[in-house]
């Protein structure tokens, strides 16, 4: 039976640190503030929004929700982002995605000032991750993977990490963050041939594909550490990861469950980025 790497203790440790840093900032009359931009109503974002609001409140971070109509035109969205960029009281901006197809998501992402881009969606933030420069912020879920391993004492240096999924939200930045920590990284995708064999050769496997329970016992072996980033709803309406947990958990050494794994850490990393954005303004 594998040891389950739960997200909650990792998140709680991060929240405790964030609350302390918020307290220190307040003594200097700096009040960390996040602007949350939402276009239209989306069920998945709705639950993430409620979690962010609750957790931010608990650690003393103010959140301003800027809800825009689903049919907002692109100029109004851009004006909203520019308003956030220009507002010295607001340290951070989180824009929920995907945006409606009528809007140009890449342009909107790149409009967020890099020093407020706490979700790491703009080109400057991604350049920072890829170049190892302190520009913007890393995408929260990619960083959450590294935080999870650090918390549970899993060393990255010298390890072979296989990342399955190459999006700019998770796979690519996670690969770069782990490479920066001296892991040897193999980045896989839907065109990878012999994927189970490649996965079995890893010390650490990160699954971020968005396919419910796709990776079974044939993809893993004893001694491995598995991070399951996937958040999927299966055919029966059950929330699950990319990994077939019941089949894989008896095989590997450590594994993150879904729910209860990476997701909780992602929100904590977001709020840590907000406090850091506020600290950088001092
Ligand atoms: P994308 O759809 O943007 O990317 C999926 C990636 O997985 C692509 O690179 C794709 O390859 C690859 N892929 C798809 N199917 C397979 C397969 N069968 N074998 C190998 N590779 C495959 O998704 P995201 O990166 O945005 O998200 C991935 C998952 O992580 C989703 O379940 C999402 O909900 C979850 N997620 C969870 C978060 C959290 O906080 N826990 C936050 C963000 C995402 P190709 O490039 O060739 O198409």
mmCIF file of C-alpha atoms and ligand atoms in Angstrom:
data_model
loop_
_atom_site.group_PDB
_atom_site.id
_atom_site.type_symbol
_atom_site.label_atom_id
_atom_site.label_comp_id
_atom_site.label_asym_id
_atom_site.label_seq_id
_atom_site.Cartn_x
_atom_site.Cartn_y
_atom_site.Cartn_z
ATOM 1 C CA UNK A 1 0.000 0.000 0.000
ATOM 2 C CA UNK A 2 1.346 3.395 -0.965
ATOM 3 C CA UNK A 3 1.660 6.321 1.388
ATOM 4 C CA UNK A 4 -0.919 8.910 0.368
ATOM 5 C CA UNK A 5 0.479 12.395 -0.022
ATOM 6 C CA UNK A 6 -2.472 14.504 1.082
ATOM 7 C CA UNK A 7 -2.752 18.113 0.006
ATOM 8 C CA UNK A 8 -4.329 19.443 3.177
ATOM 9 C CA UNK A 9 -1.261 19.418 5.475
ATOM 10 C CA UNK A 10 0.838 20.986 2.716
ATOM 11 C CA UNK A 11 -1.771 23.692 2.205
ATOM 12 C CA UNK A 12 -2.192 24.298 5.943
ATOM 13 C CA UNK A 13 1.564 24.831 6.329
ATOM 14 C CA UNK A 14 1.529 27.282 3.424
ATOM 15 C CA UNK A 15 -1.519 29.162 4.816
ATOM 16 C CA UNK A 16 0.164 29.497 8.216
ATOM 17 C CA UNK A 17 3.214 31.023 6.544
ATOM 18 C CA UNK A 18 1.042 33.312 4.392
ATOM 19 C CA UNK A 19 -0.930 34.542 7.432
ATOM 20 C CA UNK A 20 2.331 35.406 9.189
ATOM 21 C CA UNK A 21 3.617 37.353 6.185
ATOM 22 C CA UNK A 22 0.278 39.173 5.827
ATOM 23 C CA UNK A 23 0.586 40.188 9.486
ATOM 24 C CA UNK A 24 4.084 41.570 8.902
ATOM 25 C CA UNK A 25 2.903 43.525 5.852
ATOM 26 C CA UNK A 26 0.007 45.036 7.812
ATOM 27 C CA UNK A 27 2.454 46.423 10.341
ATOM 28 C CA UNK A 28 3.943 48.322 7.415
ATOM 29 C CA UNK A 29 0.419 49.421 6.350
ATOM 30 C CA UNK A 30 0.469 47.174 3.277
ATOM 31 C CA UNK A 31 -2.802 45.230 2.864
ATOM 32 C CA UNK A 32 -2.476 42.437 0.285
ATOM 33 C CA UNK A 33 -5.290 42.575 -2.213
ATOM 34 C CA UNK A 34 -6.277 40.269 -5.060
ATOM 35 C CA UNK A 35 -8.530 41.184 -7.983
ATOM 36 C CA UNK A 36 -10.415 38.203 -9.319
ATOM 37 C CA UNK A 37 -11.714 38.611 -12.856
ATOM 38 C CA UNK A 38 -14.549 36.346 -13.894
ATOM 39 C CA UNK A 39 -16.285 36.471 -17.270
ATOM 40 C CA UNK A 40 -19.713 34.827 -17.175
ATOM 41 C CA UNK A 41 -20.750 32.003 -14.872
ATOM 42 C CA UNK A 42 -18.885 28.708 -14.934
ATOM 43 C CA UNK A 43 -19.606 25.949 -12.457
ATOM 44 C CA UNK A 44 -16.006 24.748 -12.019
ATOM 45 C CA UNK A 45 -14.726 28.300 -11.562
ATOM 46 C CA UNK A 46 -17.575 28.958 -9.130
ATOM 47 C CA UNK A 47 -16.288 26.368 -6.693
ATOM 48 C CA UNK A 48 -12.665 27.523 -7.113
ATOM 49 C CA UNK A 49 -13.817 31.110 -6.547
ATOM 50 C CA UNK A 50 -15.572 30.170 -3.300
ATOM 51 C CA UNK A 51 -12.453 28.354 -2.079
ATOM 52 C CA UNK A 52 -10.200 31.312 -2.922
ATOM 53 C CA UNK A 53 -12.569 33.756 -1.162
ATOM 54 C CA UNK A 54 -12.787 31.596 1.964
ATOM 55 C CA UNK A 55 -9.069 30.897 2.235
ATOM 56 C CA UNK A 56 -8.078 34.491 1.430
ATOM 57 C CA UNK A 57 -10.404 35.734 4.147
ATOM 58 C CA UNK A 58 -8.868 33.317 6.663
ATOM 59 C CA UNK A 59 -5.331 34.580 6.023
ATOM 60 C CA UNK A 60 -6.276 38.265 5.813
ATOM 61 C CA UNK A 61 -6.023 38.835 2.062
ATOM 62 C CA UNK A 62 -8.708 41.089 0.566
ATOM 63 C CA UNK A 63 -10.344 39.875 -2.644
ATOM 64 C CA UNK A 64 -12.305 42.020 -5.054
ATOM 65 C CA UNK A 65 -14.435 39.985 -7.457
ATOM 66 C CA UNK A 66 -14.846 41.699 -10.825
ATOM 67 C CA UNK A 67 -17.659 39.784 -12.496
ATOM 68 C CA UNK A 68 -18.109 40.622 -16.164
ATOM 69 C CA UNK A 69 -21.037 39.528 -18.324
ATOM 70 C CA UNK A 70 -20.473 36.473 -20.535
ATOM 71 C CA UNK A 71 -20.979 38.686 -23.605
ATOM 72 C CA UNK A 72 -18.555 41.396 -22.482
ATOM 73 C CA UNK A 73 -16.630 42.800 -25.438
ATOM 74 C CA UNK A 74 -12.860 42.521 -25.544
ATOM 75 C CA UNK A 75 -12.234 46.237 -25.094
ATOM 76 C CA UNK A 76 -14.230 46.292 -21.855
ATOM 77 C CA UNK A 77 -12.254 43.285 -20.577
ATOM 78 C CA UNK A 78 -8.945 44.904 -21.527
ATOM 79 C CA UNK A 79 -10.018 48.146 -19.812
ATOM 80 C CA UNK A 80 -10.805 46.188 -16.660
ATOM 81 C CA UNK A 81 -7.372 44.553 -16.654
ATOM 82 C CA UNK A 82 -5.691 47.902 -17.283
ATOM 83 C CA UNK A 83 -7.625 49.330 -14.346
ATOM 84 C CA UNK A 84 -6.270 46.559 -12.106
ATOM 85 C CA UNK A 85 -2.736 47.117 -13.409
ATOM 86 C CA UNK A 86 -2.970 50.833 -12.617
ATOM 87 C CA UNK A 87 -4.501 50.412 -9.153
ATOM 88 C CA UNK A 88 -1.663 50.611 -6.609
ATOM 89 C CA UNK A 89 -3.910 49.162 -3.868
ATOM 90 C CA UNK A 90 -4.322 45.918 -5.823
ATOM 91 C CA UNK A 91 -1.252 43.686 -5.769
ATOM 92 C CA UNK A 92 -2.459 40.690 -7.725
ATOM 93 C CA UNK A 93 -4.809 39.596 -10.504
ATOM 94 C CA UNK A 94 -6.363 36.196 -11.121
ATOM 95 C CA UNK A 95 -8.410 35.834 -14.299
ATOM 96 C CA UNK A 96 -10.489 32.681 -14.569
ATOM 97 C CA UNK A 97 -10.104 30.687 -17.745
ATOM 98 C CA UNK A 98 -11.170 29.586 -20.222
ATOM 99 C CA UNK A 99 -12.588 32.884 -21.428
ATOM 100 C CA UNK A 100 -15.583 32.752 -23.796
ATOM 101 C CA UNK A 101 -14.479 32.061 -27.403
ATOM 102 C CA UNK A 102 -15.476 35.587 -28.424
ATOM 103 C CA UNK A 103 -12.493 36.905 -26.435
ATOM 104 C CA UNK A 104 -8.783 36.677 -27.186
ATOM 105 C CA UNK A 105 -7.496 34.829 -24.142
ATOM 106 C CA UNK A 106 -3.800 35.105 -24.955
ATOM 107 C CA UNK A 107 -3.975 38.883 -25.386
ATOM 108 C CA UNK A 108 -5.917 39.244 -22.128
ATOM 109 C CA UNK A 109 -3.391 37.070 -20.259
ATOM 110 C CA UNK A 110 -0.487 39.093 -21.588
ATOM 111 C CA UNK A 111 -2.160 42.340 -20.535
ATOM 112 C CA UNK A 112 -1.950 41.427 -16.848
ATOM 113 C CA UNK A 113 1.078 43.244 -15.442
ATOM 114 C CA UNK A 114 3.733 40.587 -14.742
ATOM 115 C CA UNK A 115 4.205 41.789 -11.151
ATOM 116 C CA UNK A 116 0.475 41.081 -10.532
ATOM 117 C CA UNK A 117 0.274 37.881 -12.606
ATOM 118 C CA UNK A 118 -0.017 35.535 -9.612
ATOM 119 C CA UNK A 119 -1.403 32.655 -11.701
ATOM 120 C CA UNK A 120 1.514 32.770 -14.137
ATOM 121 C CA UNK A 121 -0.604 33.121 -17.273
ATOM 122 C CA UNK A 122 1.340 35.797 -19.144
ATOM 123 C CA UNK A 123 4.327 35.356 -21.447
ATOM 124 C CA UNK A 124 6.596 37.266 -19.034
ATOM 125 C CA UNK A 125 5.782 34.881 -16.169
ATOM 126 C CA UNK A 126 6.352 31.841 -18.371
ATOM 127 C CA UNK A 127 9.623 33.328 -19.625
ATOM 128 C CA UNK A 128 10.605 33.728 -15.971
ATOM 129 C CA UNK A 129 9.922 30.033 -15.352
ATOM 130 C CA UNK A 130 11.718 28.895 -18.494
ATOM 131 C CA UNK A 131 14.697 31.231 -18.034
ATOM 132 C CA UNK A 132 14.927 30.839 -14.267
ATOM 133 C CA UNK A 133 14.411 34.560 -13.715
ATOM 134 C CA UNK A 134 12.381 36.205 -10.921
ATOM 135 C CA UNK A 135 9.856 37.630 -13.412
ATOM 136 C CA UNK A 136 6.156 37.277 -12.632
ATOM 137 C CA UNK A 137 5.037 34.015 -11.010
ATOM 138 C CA UNK A 138 5.016 30.319 -11.899
ATOM 139 C CA UNK A 139 1.653 28.756 -12.781
ATOM 140 C CA UNK A 140 0.197 27.728 -9.409
ATOM 141 C CA UNK A 141 -0.533 24.066 -10.137
ATOM 142 C CA UNK A 142 2.928 23.448 -11.568
ATOM 143 C CA UNK A 143 4.479 24.993 -8.472
ATOM 144 C CA UNK A 144 2.069 23.026 -6.257
ATOM 145 C CA UNK A 145 3.617 19.806 -7.607
ATOM 146 C CA UNK A 146 7.053 20.904 -6.398
ATOM 147 C CA UNK A 147 5.655 22.073 -3.032
ATOM 148 C CA UNK A 148 3.990 18.717 -2.536
ATOM 149 C CA UNK A 149 7.263 16.844 -3.101
ATOM 150 C CA UNK A 150 9.181 19.243 -0.831
ATOM 151 C CA UNK A 151 6.669 18.855 1.996
ATOM 152 C CA UNK A 152 6.860 15.061 1.887
ATOM 153 C CA UNK A 153 10.649 15.090 1.650
ATOM 154 C CA UNK A 154 10.853 13.700 -1.878
ATOM 155 C CA UNK A 155 14.189 14.778 -3.345
ATOM 156 C CA UNK A 156 14.144 15.971 -6.967
ATOM 157 C CA UNK A 157 17.861 16.302 -7.641
ATOM 158 C CA UNK A 158 19.172 13.373 -9.662
ATOM 159 C CA UNK A 159 15.717 11.799 -10.058
ATOM 160 C CA UNK A 160 14.106 10.864 -13.356
ATOM 161 C CA UNK A 161 10.749 12.644 -13.597
ATOM 162 C CA UNK A 162 8.230 11.770 -16.298
ATOM 163 C CA UNK A 163 5.621 14.492 -16.836
ATOM 164 C CA UNK A 164 2.613 13.388 -18.874
ATOM 165 C CA UNK A 165 0.911 16.438 -20.413
ATOM 166 C CA UNK A 166 2.583 19.454 -22.010
ATOM 167 C CA UNK A 167 0.192 22.348 -21.441
ATOM 168 C CA UNK A 168 1.469 25.766 -20.413
ATOM 169 C CA UNK A 169 -0.759 25.559 -17.322
ATOM 170 C CA UNK A 170 0.723 22.393 -15.839
ATOM 171 C CA UNK A 171 3.001 20.072 -17.832
ATOM 172 C CA UNK A 172 5.599 22.382 -19.374
ATOM 173 C CA UNK A 173 6.102 24.674 -16.364
ATOM 174 C CA UNK A 174 6.160 21.679 -13.966
ATOM 175 C CA UNK A 175 8.874 20.125 -16.145
ATOM 176 C CA UNK A 176 10.892 23.367 -16.081
ATOM 177 C CA UNK A 177 10.533 23.839 -12.310
ATOM 178 C CA UNK A 178 11.715 20.271 -11.709
ATOM 179 C CA UNK A 179 14.564 20.636 -14.204
ATOM 180 C CA UNK A 180 15.651 23.732 -12.260
ATOM 181 C CA UNK A 181 15.808 21.483 -9.190
ATOM 182 C CA UNK A 182 18.249 19.151 -10.989
ATOM 183 C CA UNK A 183 15.763 16.433 -11.911
ATOM 184 C CA UNK A 184 16.150 14.738 -15.296
ATOM 185 C CA UNK A 185 12.814 15.333 -16.991
ATOM 186 C CA UNK A 186 11.000 13.507 -19.783
ATOM 187 C CA UNK A 187 7.967 15.398 -21.099
ATOM 188 C CA UNK A 188 5.262 13.233 -22.684
ATOM 189 C CA UNK A 189 2.071 13.994 -24.604
ATOM 190 C CA UNK A 190 -0.664 12.386 -26.679
ATOM 191 C CA UNK A 191 1.800 11.580 -29.464
ATOM 192 C CA UNK A 192 4.301 9.802 -27.229
ATOM 193 C CA UNK A 193 4.861 6.184 -28.247
ATOM 194 C CA UNK A 194 5.488 3.504 -25.638
ATOM 195 C CA UNK A 195 4.163 5.712 -22.841
ATOM 196 C CA UNK A 196 3.632 2.933 -20.220
ATOM 197 C CA UNK A 197 7.248 1.825 -20.618
ATOM 198 C CA UNK A 198 8.523 5.414 -20.300
ATOM 199 C CA UNK A 199 6.391 5.973 -17.203
ATOM 200 C CA UNK A 200 7.632 2.763 -15.585
ATOM 201 C CA UNK A 201 11.230 3.958 -15.997
ATOM 202 C CA UNK A 202 10.610 7.066 -13.842
ATOM 203 C CA UNK A 203 11.302 7.730 -10.176
ATOM 204 C CA UNK A 204 8.545 10.360 -10.097
ATOM 205 C CA UNK A 205 5.527 10.516 -12.434
ATOM 206 C CA UNK A 206 3.343 13.612 -12.891
ATOM 207 C CA UNK A 207 0.051 12.943 -14.687
ATOM 208 C CA UNK A 208 -1.679 16.047 -16.084
ATOM 209 C CA UNK A 209 -3.755 15.006 -19.084
ATOM 210 C CA UNK A 210 -7.419 15.473 -18.151
ATOM 211 C CA UNK A 211 -8.437 11.860 -18.903
ATOM 212 C CA UNK A 212 -10.318 10.044 -16.159
ATOM 213 C CA UNK A 213 -8.440 7.024 -14.714
ATOM 214 C CA UNK A 214 -6.417 6.511 -17.903
ATOM 215 C CA UNK A 215 -3.190 5.335 -16.294
ATOM 216 C CA UNK A 216 -3.454 1.895 -14.722
ATOM 217 C CA UNK A 217 -1.037 -0.478 -12.986
ATOM 218 C CA UNK A 218 0.729 -1.281 -16.291
ATOM 219 C CA UNK A 219 2.183 2.263 -16.298
ATOM 220 C CA UNK A 220 3.805 2.084 -12.840
ATOM 221 C CA UNK A 221 6.186 0.044 -10.736
ATOM 222 C CA UNK A 222 7.319 -0.351 -7.145
ATOM 223 C CA UNK A 223 9.154 2.539 -5.502
ATOM 224 C CA UNK A 224 7.637 5.314 -7.616
ATOM 225 C CA UNK A 225 6.168 8.611 -6.445
ATOM 226 C CA UNK A 226 3.018 9.633 -8.354
ATOM 227 C CA UNK A 227 1.497 13.096 -8.556
ATOM 228 C CA UNK A 228 -1.995 12.984 -10.075
ATOM 229 C CA UNK A 229 -2.910 16.496 -11.217
ATOM 230 C CA UNK A 230 -5.962 15.473 -13.232
ATOM 231 C CA UNK A 231 -9.370 16.711 -12.143
ATOM 232 C CA UNK A 232 -11.961 14.820 -14.123
ATOM 233 C CA UNK A 233 -15.572 13.718 -13.918
ATOM 234 C CA UNK A 234 -15.981 10.102 -15.034
ATOM 235 C CA UNK A 235 -18.946 8.615 -16.917
ATOM 236 C CA UNK A 236 -20.764 8.044 -13.596
ATOM 237 C CA UNK A 237 -20.294 11.669 -12.551
ATOM 238 C CA UNK A 238 -17.539 10.801 -10.054
ATOM 239 C CA UNK A 239 -14.704 13.275 -9.506
ATOM 240 C CA UNK A 240 -11.386 11.509 -10.167
ATOM 241 C CA UNK A 241 -7.819 11.879 -11.354
ATOM 242 C CA UNK A 242 -5.925 10.713 -14.432
ATOM 243 C CA UNK A 243 -4.595 7.717 -12.516
ATOM 244 C CA UNK A 244 -6.635 4.617 -11.755
ATOM 245 C CA UNK A 245 -6.052 5.053 -8.031
ATOM 246 C CA UNK A 246 -7.467 1.699 -6.895
ATOM 247 C CA UNK A 247 -5.197 -0.202 -9.290
ATOM 248 C CA UNK A 248 -2.062 1.911 -8.863
ATOM 249 C CA UNK A 249 -2.023 2.634 -5.142
ATOM 250 C CA UNK A 250 -1.020 -0.967 -4.203
ATOM 251 C CA UNK A 251 1.878 -0.807 -6.684
ATOM 252 C CA UNK A 252 3.725 2.461 -6.026
ATOM 253 C CA UNK A 253 5.428 3.946 -2.957
ATOM 254 C CA UNK A 254 3.634 7.287 -2.708
ATOM 255 C CA UNK A 255 0.667 8.814 -4.508
ATOM 256 C CA UNK A 256 -1.553 11.908 -4.343
ATOM 257 C CA UNK A 257 -5.297 11.168 -4.199
ATOM 258 C CA UNK A 258 -7.993 12.981 -6.206
ATOM 259 C CA UNK A 259 -9.736 14.717 -4.599
ATOM 260 C CA UNK A 260 -7.530 15.683 -1.659
ATOM 261 C CA UNK A 261 -4.184 16.040 -3.412
ATOM 262 C CA UNK A 262 -2.681 18.723 -5.652
ATOM 263 C CA UNK A 263 -5.863 20.837 -5.895
ATOM 264 C CA UNK A 264 -5.744 22.019 -2.284
ATOM 265 C CA UNK A 265 -2.094 23.002 -2.637
ATOM 266 C CA UNK A 266 -2.798 25.018 -5.802
ATOM 267 C CA UNK A 267 -5.044 27.474 -3.918
ATOM 268 C CA UNK A 268 -2.460 27.862 -1.151
ATOM 269 C CA UNK A 269 0.285 28.586 -3.700
ATOM 270 C CA UNK A 270 -1.973 31.209 -5.302
ATOM 271 C CA UNK A 271 -2.362 33.054 -1.990
ATOM 272 C CA UNK A 272 1.343 32.739 -1.317
ATOM 273 C CA UNK A 273 1.935 34.442 -4.659
ATOM 274 C CA UNK A 274 -0.461 37.237 -3.661
ATOM 275 C CA UNK A 275 1.463 37.953 -0.470
ATOM 276 C CA UNK A 276 4.729 37.813 -2.389
ATOM 277 C CA UNK A 277 3.372 40.289 -4.958
ATOM 278 C CA UNK A 278 2.503 42.638 -2.093
ATOM 279 C CA UNK A 279 5.951 42.171 -0.544
ATOM 280 C CA UNK A 280 7.628 43.016 -3.844
ATOM 281 C CA UNK A 281 5.968 46.470 -3.809
ATOM 282 C CA UNK A 282 7.793 47.504 -0.625
HETATM 283 P P1 LIG B 1 -4.755 20.378 -21.401
HETATM 284 O O1 LIG B 1 -5.932 19.750 -22.046
HETATM 285 O O2 LIG B 1 -4.405 21.775 -21.724
HETATM 286 O O3 LIG B 1 -3.465 19.487 -21.704
HETATM 287 C C1 LIG B 1 -3.514 18.099 -21.596
HETATM 288 C C2 LIG B 1 -2.176 17.529 -21.991
HETATM 289 O O4 LIG B 1 -2.223 16.125 -21.823
HETATM 290 C C3 LIG B 1 -1.802 17.772 -23.449
HETATM 291 O O5 LIG B 1 -0.422 18.079 -23.526
HETATM 292 C C4 LIG B 1 -2.102 16.441 -24.132
HETATM 293 O O6 LIG B 1 -1.244 16.141 -25.199
HETATM 294 C C5 LIG B 1 -1.827 15.473 -23.008
HETATM 295 N N1 LIG B 1 -2.603 14.243 -23.139
HETATM 296 C C6 LIG B 1 -3.944 14.114 -23.286
HETATM 297 N N2 LIG B 1 -4.276 12.826 -23.328
HETATM 298 C C7 LIG B 1 -3.131 12.118 -23.209
HETATM 299 C C8 LIG B 1 -2.821 10.741 -23.190
HETATM 300 N N3 LIG B 1 -3.774 9.804 -23.278
HETATM 301 N N4 LIG B 1 -1.532 10.365 -23.070
HETATM 302 C C9 LIG B 1 -0.557 11.292 -22.960
HETATM 303 N N5 LIG B 1 -0.792 12.624 -22.964
HETATM 304 C C10 LIG B 1 -2.057 13.012 -23.091
HETATM 305 O O7 LIG B 1 -4.981 20.196 -19.835
HETATM 306 P P2 LIG B 1 -4.317 20.977 -18.581
HETATM 307 O O8 LIG B 1 -2.853 20.817 -18.615
HETATM 308 O O9 LIG B 1 -4.906 22.313 -18.460
HETATM 309 O O10 LIG B 1 -4.919 20.111 -17.392
HETATM 310 C C11 LIG B 1 -4.568 18.758 -17.234
HETATM 311 C C12 LIG B 1 -5.390 18.182 -16.097
HETATM 312 O O11 LIG B 1 -5.031 18.858 -14.894
HETATM 313 C C13 LIG B 1 -6.904 18.381 -16.234
HETATM 314 O O12 LIG B 1 -7.574 17.271 -15.653
HETATM 315 C C14 LIG B 1 -7.172 19.600 -15.410
HETATM 316 O O13 LIG B 1 -8.497 19.642 -14.930
HETATM 317 C C15 LIG B 1 -6.189 19.400 -14.289
HETATM 318 N N6 LIG B 1 -5.830 20.623 -13.601
HETATM 319 C C16 LIG B 1 -5.862 20.592 -12.236
HETATM 320 C C17 LIG B 1 -5.554 21.693 -11.518
HETATM 321 C C18 LIG B 1 -5.538 21.599 -10.036
HETATM 322 O O14 LIG B 1 -5.470 22.601 -9.356
HETATM 323 N N7 LIG B 1 -5.550 20.402 -9.451
HETATM 324 C C19 LIG B 1 -5.253 22.980 -12.167
HETATM 325 C C20 LIG B 1 -5.108 22.888 -13.612
HETATM 326 C C21 LIG B 1 -5.438 21.745 -14.291
HETATM 327 P P3 LIG B 1 -1.173 17.013 -26.566
HETATM 328 O O15 LIG B 1 -0.410 18.256 -26.201
HETATM 329 O O16 LIG B 1 -0.456 16.134 -27.508
HETATM 330 O O17 LIG B 1 -2.605 17.309 -26.938
#
